[in-house]
Amino acid sequence: MSECSSYPVRNLIDPSRQREQAGEGAGEGMVLVPGGTFRMGSDKHYPEEAPSHFVSVDPFWIDEAPVTNAQFRRFVEETGHVTFAELTPKASEYPGALPHMLKAGSLVFKPPPGKVDLRNWAQWWEFHFGANWRRPYGRGSWIKGIDDHPVVHVAYVDAEAYAHWAGKELPTEAEWEFAARGALDGAEFAWGNELTPGGRHMANTWQGDFPHQNLGLDGYERTSPVKAFPPNGYGIYDMIGNVWEWTSDWYGPKHTEDVKKACCIPRNPRGPREDQSYDPSQPNIHIPRKVLKGGSHLCAPNYCRRYRPAARHAEPIDTSTCHVGFRCVVRRPTLTEGEQ
């Protein structure tokens, strides 16, 4: 679903004027992203990224970094929100689940002792009872000292609740990807075409042999403080690596072929319908999935090369993990020519 735009405008706002126009309506710590047209997706990597196609988005503000533990704590303190990972699952919602598994918790990465079959992710993911945003690695862990790290173990409903409280929304996949590219339309990464230009690590990703050998050459083996790496061309941090980020779009297995047949460039696309997001490999499980973007600190050259703006991943809305977070957007009315 989308509106149509027949004009391939590159930028609707002069990037040099972003800050001066970001006054009313934009909260502290947000960046105004110029609207425009860009090539979304990729035909060179995973099939779900194809086909690449032109998309137009209107101007919007976006958080300059993922929501942090400190920011999420304030939300919880003011609202009393209890996250999905802190709630005990109901047997009626998970028929067939063993009774001892119906406890509050979340998925935590645990590196195996050696090489494993990369087709079986269960060898490095464990469901930890008691793991949640306050205890990111399960009982005995705590967020003390990492207030400036991205909040994790947030399911889609938690990200949406925070956004509503903050007077914001979650970005669409198109908005997120446009912002991540930082005006480098067509580049492989958010900073250019080399993963480590001049040997410099530009994002928190995995170095070594995933999932058992993490060399930590970028300085981090888990999450990193937000803004630890350089911003992209729009002045936005951590769009790549560190944590995956929720978007508001329902997931489809690939970008629809209809976009290449359309009479005009899709404007502000919203993705497929909810009922189209179910996993076809699990016909008896009707849990809708949303699009995650950006990759995480667990993305490695030998596995999940999704530390790119075009990359995308399906995540069931009832799932929380130690490597998924989010950021928010504020949309503004389309500027008329006289206002630009």
Tab-separated table of C-alpha atoms in Angstrom, residues 68 98 107 110 147 199 236 246 251 267 312-313 324 326 340:
chain	number	residue	atom	x	y	z
A	68	THR	CA	18.782	3.540	25.139
A	98	LEU	CA	5.653	-27.741	27.761
A	107	LEU	CA	16.274	-15.263	23.832
A	110	LYS	CA	25.334	-18.136	23.789
A	147	ASP	CA	22.604	3.153	30.406
A	199	GLY	CA	40.939	-0.598	8.140
A	236	ILE	CA	22.408	9.470	12.275
A	246	TRP	CA	11.905	-2.803	14.475
A	251	TYR	CA	7.118	-8.676	6.407
A	267	ARG	CA	5.370	7.178	-2.341
A	312	ARG	CA	15.964	-7.052	6.006
A	313	HIS	CA	14.847	-9.780	8.361
A	324	VAL	CA	16.941	-6.296	18.800
A	326	PHE	CA	14.389	0.222	17.932
A	340	GLN	CA	11.562	24.614	1.178
